[in-house]
XYZ file of C-alpha atoms in Angstrom:
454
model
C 5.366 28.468 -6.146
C 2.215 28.976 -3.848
C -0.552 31.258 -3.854
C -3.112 31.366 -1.085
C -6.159 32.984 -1.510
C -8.529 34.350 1.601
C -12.237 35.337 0.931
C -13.018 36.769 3.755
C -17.103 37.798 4.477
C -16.906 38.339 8.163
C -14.640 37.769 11.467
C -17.106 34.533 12.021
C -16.903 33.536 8.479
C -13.854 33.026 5.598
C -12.408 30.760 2.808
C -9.370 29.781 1.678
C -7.648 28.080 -0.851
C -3.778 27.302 -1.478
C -2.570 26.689 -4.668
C 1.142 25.464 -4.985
C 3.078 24.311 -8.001
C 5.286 21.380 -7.216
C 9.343 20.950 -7.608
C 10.406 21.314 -10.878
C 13.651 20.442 -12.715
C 14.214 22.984 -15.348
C 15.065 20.467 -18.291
C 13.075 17.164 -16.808
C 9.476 16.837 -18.522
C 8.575 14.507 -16.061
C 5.442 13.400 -18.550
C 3.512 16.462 -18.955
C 0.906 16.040 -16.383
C 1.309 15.798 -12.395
C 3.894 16.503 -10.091
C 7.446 17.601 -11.241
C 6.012 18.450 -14.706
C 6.625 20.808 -16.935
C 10.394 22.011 -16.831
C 11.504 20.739 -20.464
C 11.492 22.093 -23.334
C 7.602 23.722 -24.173
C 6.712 23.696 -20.628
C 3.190 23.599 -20.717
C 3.491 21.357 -17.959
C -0.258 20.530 -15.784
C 1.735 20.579 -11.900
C -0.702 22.848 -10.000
C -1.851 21.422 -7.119
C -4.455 21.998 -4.399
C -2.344 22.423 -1.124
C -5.345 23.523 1.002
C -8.866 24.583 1.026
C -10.838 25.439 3.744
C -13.696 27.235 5.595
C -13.119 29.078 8.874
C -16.205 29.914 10.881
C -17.312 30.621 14.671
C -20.677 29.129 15.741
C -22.678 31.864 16.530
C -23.413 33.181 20.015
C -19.753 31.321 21.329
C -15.848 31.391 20.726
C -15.775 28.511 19.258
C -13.683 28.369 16.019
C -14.285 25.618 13.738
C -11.826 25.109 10.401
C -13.320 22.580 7.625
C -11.374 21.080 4.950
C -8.054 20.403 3.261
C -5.776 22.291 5.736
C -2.222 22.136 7.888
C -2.428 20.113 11.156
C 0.804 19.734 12.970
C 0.909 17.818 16.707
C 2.830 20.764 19.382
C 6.401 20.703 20.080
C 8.436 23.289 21.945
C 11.966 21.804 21.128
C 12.553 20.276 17.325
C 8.936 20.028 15.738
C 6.798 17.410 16.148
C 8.013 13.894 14.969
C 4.586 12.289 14.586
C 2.402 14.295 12.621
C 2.315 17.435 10.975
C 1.112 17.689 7.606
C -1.765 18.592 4.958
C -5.016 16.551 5.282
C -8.128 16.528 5.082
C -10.665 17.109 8.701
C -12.121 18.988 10.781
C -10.201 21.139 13.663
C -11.934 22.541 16.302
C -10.580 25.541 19.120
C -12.028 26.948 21.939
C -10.278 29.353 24.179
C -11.286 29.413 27.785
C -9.907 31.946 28.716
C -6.508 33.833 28.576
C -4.687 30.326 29.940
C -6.689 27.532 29.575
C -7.480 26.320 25.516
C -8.646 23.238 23.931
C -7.966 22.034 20.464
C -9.885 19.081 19.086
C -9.523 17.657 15.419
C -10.820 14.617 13.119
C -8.523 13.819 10.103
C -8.873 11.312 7.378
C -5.721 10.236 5.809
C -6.944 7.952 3.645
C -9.945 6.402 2.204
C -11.204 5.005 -1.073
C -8.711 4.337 -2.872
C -9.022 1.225 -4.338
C -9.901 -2.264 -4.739
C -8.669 -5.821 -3.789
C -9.144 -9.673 -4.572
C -9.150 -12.246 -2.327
C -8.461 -15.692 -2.929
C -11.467 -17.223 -3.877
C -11.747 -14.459 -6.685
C -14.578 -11.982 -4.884
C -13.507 -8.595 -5.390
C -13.698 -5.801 -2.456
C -14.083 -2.497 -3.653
C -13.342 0.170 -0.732
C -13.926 -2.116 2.121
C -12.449 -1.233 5.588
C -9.839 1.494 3.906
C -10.185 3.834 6.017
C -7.652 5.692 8.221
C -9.167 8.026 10.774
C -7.146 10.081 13.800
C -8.564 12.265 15.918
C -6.544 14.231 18.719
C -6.923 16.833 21.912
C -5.013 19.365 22.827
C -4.910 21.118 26.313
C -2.839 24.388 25.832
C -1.896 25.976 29.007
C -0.001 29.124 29.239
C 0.956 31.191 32.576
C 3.085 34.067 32.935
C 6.386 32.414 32.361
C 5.123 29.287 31.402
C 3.607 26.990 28.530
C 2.801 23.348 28.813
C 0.457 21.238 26.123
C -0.665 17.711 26.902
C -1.651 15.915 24.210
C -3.490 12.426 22.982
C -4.347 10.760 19.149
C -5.660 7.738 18.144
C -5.999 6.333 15.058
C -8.004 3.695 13.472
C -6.173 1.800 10.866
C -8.358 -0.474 7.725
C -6.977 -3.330 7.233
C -7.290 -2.039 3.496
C -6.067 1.130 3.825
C -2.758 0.697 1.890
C -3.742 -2.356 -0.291
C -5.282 -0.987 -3.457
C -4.793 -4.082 -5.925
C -1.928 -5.816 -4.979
C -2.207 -9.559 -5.333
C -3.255 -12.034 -3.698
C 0.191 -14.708 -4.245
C 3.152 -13.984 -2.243
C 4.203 -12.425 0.935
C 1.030 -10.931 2.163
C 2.335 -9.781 6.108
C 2.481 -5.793 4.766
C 0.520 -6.336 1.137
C -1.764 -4.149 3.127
C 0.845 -1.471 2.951
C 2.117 -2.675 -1.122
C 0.442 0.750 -2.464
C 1.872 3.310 -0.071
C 5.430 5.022 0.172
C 6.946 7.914 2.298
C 5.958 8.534 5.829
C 3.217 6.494 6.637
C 4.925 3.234 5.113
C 8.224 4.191 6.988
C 6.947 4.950 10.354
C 4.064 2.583 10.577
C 6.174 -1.069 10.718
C 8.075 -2.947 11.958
C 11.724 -3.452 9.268
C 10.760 -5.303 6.549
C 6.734 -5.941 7.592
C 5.705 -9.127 10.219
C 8.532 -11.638 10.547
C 9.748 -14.675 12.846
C 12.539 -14.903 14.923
C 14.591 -16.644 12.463
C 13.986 -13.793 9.672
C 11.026 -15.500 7.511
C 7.933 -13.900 6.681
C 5.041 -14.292 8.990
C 2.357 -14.260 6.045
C -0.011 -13.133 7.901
C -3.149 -10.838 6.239
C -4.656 -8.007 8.741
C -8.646 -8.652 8.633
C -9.090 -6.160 11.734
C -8.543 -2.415 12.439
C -5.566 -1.229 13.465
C -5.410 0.743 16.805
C -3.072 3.244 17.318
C -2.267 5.635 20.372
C -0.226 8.450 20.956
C 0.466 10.861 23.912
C 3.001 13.757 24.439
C 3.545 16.480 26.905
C 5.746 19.613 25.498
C 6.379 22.628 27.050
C 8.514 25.838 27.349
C 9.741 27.996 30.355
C 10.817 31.121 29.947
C 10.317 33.137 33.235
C 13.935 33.397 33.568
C 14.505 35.524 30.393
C 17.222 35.345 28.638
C 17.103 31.805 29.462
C 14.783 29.575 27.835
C 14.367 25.740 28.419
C 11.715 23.430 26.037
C 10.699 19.768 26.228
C 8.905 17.342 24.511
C 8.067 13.907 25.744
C 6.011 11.256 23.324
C 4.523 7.939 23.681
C 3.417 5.779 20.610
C 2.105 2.454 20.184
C 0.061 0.632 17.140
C -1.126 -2.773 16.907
C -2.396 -5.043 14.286
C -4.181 -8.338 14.298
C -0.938 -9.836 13.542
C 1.501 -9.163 16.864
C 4.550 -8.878 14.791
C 3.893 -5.933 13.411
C 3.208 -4.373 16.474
C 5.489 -0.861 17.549
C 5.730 0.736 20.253
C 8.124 3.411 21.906
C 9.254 6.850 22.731
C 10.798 9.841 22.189
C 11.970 12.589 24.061
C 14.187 15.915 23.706
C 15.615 18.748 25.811
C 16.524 22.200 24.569
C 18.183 25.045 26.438
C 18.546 28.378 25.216
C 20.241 32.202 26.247
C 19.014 34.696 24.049
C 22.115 37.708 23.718
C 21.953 40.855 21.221
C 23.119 39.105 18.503
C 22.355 35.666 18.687
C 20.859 32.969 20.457
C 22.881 29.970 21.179
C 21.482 26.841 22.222
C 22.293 23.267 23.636
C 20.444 20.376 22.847
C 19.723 16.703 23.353
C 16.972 13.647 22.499
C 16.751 9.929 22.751
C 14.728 7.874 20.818
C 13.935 4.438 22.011
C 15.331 1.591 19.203
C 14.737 -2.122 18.231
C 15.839 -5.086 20.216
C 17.391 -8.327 17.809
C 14.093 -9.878 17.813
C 11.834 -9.397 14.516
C 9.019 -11.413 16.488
C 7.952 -9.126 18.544
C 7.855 -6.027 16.094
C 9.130 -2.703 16.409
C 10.177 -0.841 19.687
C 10.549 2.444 17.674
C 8.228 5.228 18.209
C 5.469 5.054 15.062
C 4.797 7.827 13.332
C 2.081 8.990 10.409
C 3.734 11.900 8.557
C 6.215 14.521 10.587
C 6.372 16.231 7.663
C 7.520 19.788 8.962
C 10.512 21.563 9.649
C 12.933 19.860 11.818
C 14.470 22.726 14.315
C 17.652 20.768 15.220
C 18.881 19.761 11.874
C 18.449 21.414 8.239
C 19.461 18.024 6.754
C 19.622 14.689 8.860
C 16.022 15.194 8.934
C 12.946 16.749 7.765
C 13.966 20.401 8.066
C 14.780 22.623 5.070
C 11.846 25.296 4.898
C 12.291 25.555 1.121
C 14.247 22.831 -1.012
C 13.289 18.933 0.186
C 17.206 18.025 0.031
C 16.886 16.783 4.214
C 15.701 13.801 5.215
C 19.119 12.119 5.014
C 19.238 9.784 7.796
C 15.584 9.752 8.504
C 12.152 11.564 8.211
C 12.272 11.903 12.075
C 14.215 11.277 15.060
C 13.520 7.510 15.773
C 15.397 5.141 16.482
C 18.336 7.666 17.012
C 20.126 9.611 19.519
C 21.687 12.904 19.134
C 22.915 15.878 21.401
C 23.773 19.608 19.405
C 24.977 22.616 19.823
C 24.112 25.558 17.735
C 23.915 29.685 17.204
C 20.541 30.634 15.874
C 19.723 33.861 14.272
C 23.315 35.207 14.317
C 23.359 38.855 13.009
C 26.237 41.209 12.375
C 25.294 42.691 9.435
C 21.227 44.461 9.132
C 18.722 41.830 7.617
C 21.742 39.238 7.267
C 21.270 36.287 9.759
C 22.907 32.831 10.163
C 22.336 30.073 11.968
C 25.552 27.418 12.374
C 24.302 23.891 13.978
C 26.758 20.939 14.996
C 24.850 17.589 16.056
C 26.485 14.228 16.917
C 23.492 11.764 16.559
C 23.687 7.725 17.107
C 21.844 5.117 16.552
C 19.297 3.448 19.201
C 18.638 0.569 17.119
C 20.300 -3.366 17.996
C 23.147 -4.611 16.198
C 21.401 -7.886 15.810
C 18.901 -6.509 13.557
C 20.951 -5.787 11.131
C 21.304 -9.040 9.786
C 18.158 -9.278 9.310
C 18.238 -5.978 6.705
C 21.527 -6.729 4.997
C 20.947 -10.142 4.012
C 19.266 -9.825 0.962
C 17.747 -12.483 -1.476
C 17.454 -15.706 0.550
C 18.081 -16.202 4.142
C 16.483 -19.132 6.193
C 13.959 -19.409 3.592
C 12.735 -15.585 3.733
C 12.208 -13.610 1.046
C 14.101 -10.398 1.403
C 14.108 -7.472 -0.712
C 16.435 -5.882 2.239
C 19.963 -5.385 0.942
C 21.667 -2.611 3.335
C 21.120 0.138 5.784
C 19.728 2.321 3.645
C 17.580 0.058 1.725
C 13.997 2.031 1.628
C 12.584 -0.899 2.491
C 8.474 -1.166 4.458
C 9.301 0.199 8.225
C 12.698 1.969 7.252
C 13.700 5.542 7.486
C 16.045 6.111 5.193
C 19.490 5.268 7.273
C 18.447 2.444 9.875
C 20.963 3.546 12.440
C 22.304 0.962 14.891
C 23.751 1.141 18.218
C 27.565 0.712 16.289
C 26.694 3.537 14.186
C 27.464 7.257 14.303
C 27.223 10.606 12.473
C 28.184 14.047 13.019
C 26.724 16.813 11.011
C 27.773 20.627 10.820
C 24.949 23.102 8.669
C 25.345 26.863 8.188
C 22.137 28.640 7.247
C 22.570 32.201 5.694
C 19.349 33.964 5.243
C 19.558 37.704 3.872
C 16.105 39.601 3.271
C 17.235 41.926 0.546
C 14.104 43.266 0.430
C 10.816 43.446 2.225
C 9.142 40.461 0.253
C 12.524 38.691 -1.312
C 14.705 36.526 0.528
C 18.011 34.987 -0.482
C 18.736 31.809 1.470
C 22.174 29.522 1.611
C 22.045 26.331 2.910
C 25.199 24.399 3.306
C 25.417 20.875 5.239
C 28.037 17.753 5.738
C 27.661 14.721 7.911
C 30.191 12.518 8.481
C 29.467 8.910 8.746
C 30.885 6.010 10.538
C 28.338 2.733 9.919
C 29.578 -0.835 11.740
C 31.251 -2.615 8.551
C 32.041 -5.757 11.044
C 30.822 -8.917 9.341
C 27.795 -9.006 12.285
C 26.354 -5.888 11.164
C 26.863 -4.092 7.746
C 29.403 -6.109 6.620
C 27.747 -8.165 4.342
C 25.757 -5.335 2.938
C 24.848 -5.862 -0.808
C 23.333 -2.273 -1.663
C 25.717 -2.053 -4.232
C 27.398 -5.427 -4.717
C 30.966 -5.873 -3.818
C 31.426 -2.311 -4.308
C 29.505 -1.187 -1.044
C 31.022 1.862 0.370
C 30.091 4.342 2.937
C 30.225 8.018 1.712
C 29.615 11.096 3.482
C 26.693 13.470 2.487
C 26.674 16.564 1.751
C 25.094 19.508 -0.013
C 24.499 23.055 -0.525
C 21.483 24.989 -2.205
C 20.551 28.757 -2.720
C 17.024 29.550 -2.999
C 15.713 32.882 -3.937
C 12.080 33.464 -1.986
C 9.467 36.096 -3.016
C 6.190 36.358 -0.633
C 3.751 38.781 -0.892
């Protein structure tokens, strides 16, 4: 459940804050206080959380618009959503309109800081010491009669501490810096498995420096030729570390077309996604990303895309590392306030074969450490399917939204992928997710959520 609140004192001047309580399993306490509380028996659950709370003002005397605060920032994207960064946070955004075509967007967002201590091995403790993790981004919006194009630019600045909180000093210490930290960042930061040699084994290595890290992107639209409709998006990433090996670097780009008729719009689609090489040396040649934590407009499922229940993300949080063209018919209606949208997607993997060995080892292999059991492992710089260039997927989702009345909406969500992973001995063959036992299964899954907004 969320509830936003607006105070509103003027056009130049207005707060807001957005309270949300979190998933909850009706039966699961989940220990009374925090996230996914509160659905056993007693309730009484403490789950509410502060989604967002800002300030919106103009400067006086100008248009500029300045937004201060815990508050949504998403990165543009005309095609499937931004696969870099769009999430809650932290900053400050600033927007300043030109005039009727030219705009400029400007923001400063800390993702994390303070959060905890270390010890280094002469016993000295560091408390909050180069923790930080800063981006700031522009945004050029330009839209003509016909037309919309946005070039865009982040950088980040990455503590070497940022992650580390008080993990220990013994031990493989290449991604300790990282030890604290799961979902996005942890996934789309690293190289698989943290800073290795060739020959698989830890590098060792502990960051003392900032991190740099550097995105661009240019996304637009064209619709001039109405019905018609074509989008793009083209992005650039690269961070590096102190330690080389846990450099990544690469891109991403994706086409859509679209013909909008009187009941429907269907729509072809397509995006490749640049993948790893077979050598762990010299990092990752997947895009990086910090949290693309929005709705995915190609797929419901594969990836981050259900608007309402978080059952997605099944082969990754974004589009790295993958390939993929679709086809789909968006917004079908044949019945008032009853629309569905059906979606078909083949989607590949970009990623070397010769990695894999590297991931489905597991326990000792040429004297490294490895934690890494399979392709779906959840391991430090994994999405959660690593998808090779021998494996394949095709999914097929049905969305069936029907607004029964002005403020309630019923939603169906239905979604299978089929799976086909390389089980020769030189890729996931010797997989040990699950022991001798390993099979591949196809996912699947359908949900019904009942939506009231006011």
């Amino acid at each position: 459940m969320r509830l936003q609140l607006d105070a509103v004192a003027s056009e130049a001047l207005s707060g807001t804050v957005y309270f949300e309580i979190g998933d909850q399993r009706w039966g699961r306490d989940g220990g009374g206080v925090g996230r996914g509380s509160g659905g056993a028996l007693g309730a009484d659950g403490v789950a509410v959380e502060v989604k967002r709370a800002y300030i919106d003002w103009i400067v006086p005397e100008t248009d500029l618009k300045v937004r201060m605060g815990i508050q949504g920032i998403a990165l543009p994207s005309f095609t499937s959503g931004t696969q870099v960064f769009d999430d809650d946070v932290a900053g400050i955004s600033l927007n300043y309109q030109f005039n009727e075509n030219v705009g400029l967007t400007a923001f400063w967002a800390r993702l994390y800081n303070d959060n905890g201590s270390y010890t280094t091995a002469s016993g000295r403790t560091y408390n909050n010491y180069m923790d930080n993790l800063d981006a700031f981004a522009l945004l050029l919006p330009l839209s003509f009669d016909g037309v919309k194009v946005t070039p865009w630019a982040m950088y980040a600045a990455i503590g070497p501490n940022s992650f580390r909180g008080t993990n220990p000093v013994a031990g493989n210490t290449n991604w300790s810096n990282f030890a604290g930290l799961g979902g996005f960042v942890r996934a789309g930061m690293l190289p698989v498995n943290g800073s290795m040699r060739k020959d698989g084994s830890f590098a060792g290595k502990r960051w003392n420096l900032y991190g740099d890290a550097f995105w661009a992107g240019l996304t637009g639209e064209v619709t001039a030729f109405d019905p018609f409709r074509i989008a793009w998006d083209v992005n650039y990433g690269d961070v590096r570390y102190d330690d080389s090996r846990s450099r990544r670097h690469g891109w991403l780009a994706s086409l859509l077309f679209e013909y909008k008729l009187d009941w429907a719009i269907p729509g072809l689609y397509g995006w490749y996604a640049t993948g790893d090489d077979n050598n762990p040396a010299n990092g990752s040649e997947r895009m990086p990303t910090l949290s693309a934590n929005g709705t995915n407009g190609f797929s419901n499922f594969a990836f981050s895309g259900n608007p309402y229940i978080a059952r997605d993300t099944v082969l990754g949080r974004t589009m790295v590392g993958t390939w993929g063209v679709g086809a789909r018919l968006k917004d079908m209606s044949f019945l008032e306030d009853l629309k569905h949208t059906f979606r078909i997607n083949l989607i590949g993997g970009t990623n070397s074969k010769g990695m894999a060995k590297y991931i489905s080892a597991g326990g000792t292999r040429n004297g490294a450490w490895n934690t890494l059991t399979g392709a779906n492992s959840a391991g430090v710089g994994m999405d959660p399917l690593y998808m090779t260039t021998g494996d394949t997927a095709l999914e097929f989702g049905l969305t069936n939204t029907y607004q029964m009345y002005e403020n309630f909406t019923v939603m169906l969500d239905a979604n299978y992928i089929a799976t086909w992973l390389d089980k020769s001995r030189n890729v996931w063959g010797r997989s040990t997710l699950n022991g001798r036992s390993d099979q591949v299964r196809d996912p699947w899954n359908v949900n019904l959520s009942f939506v009231y907004s006011f």
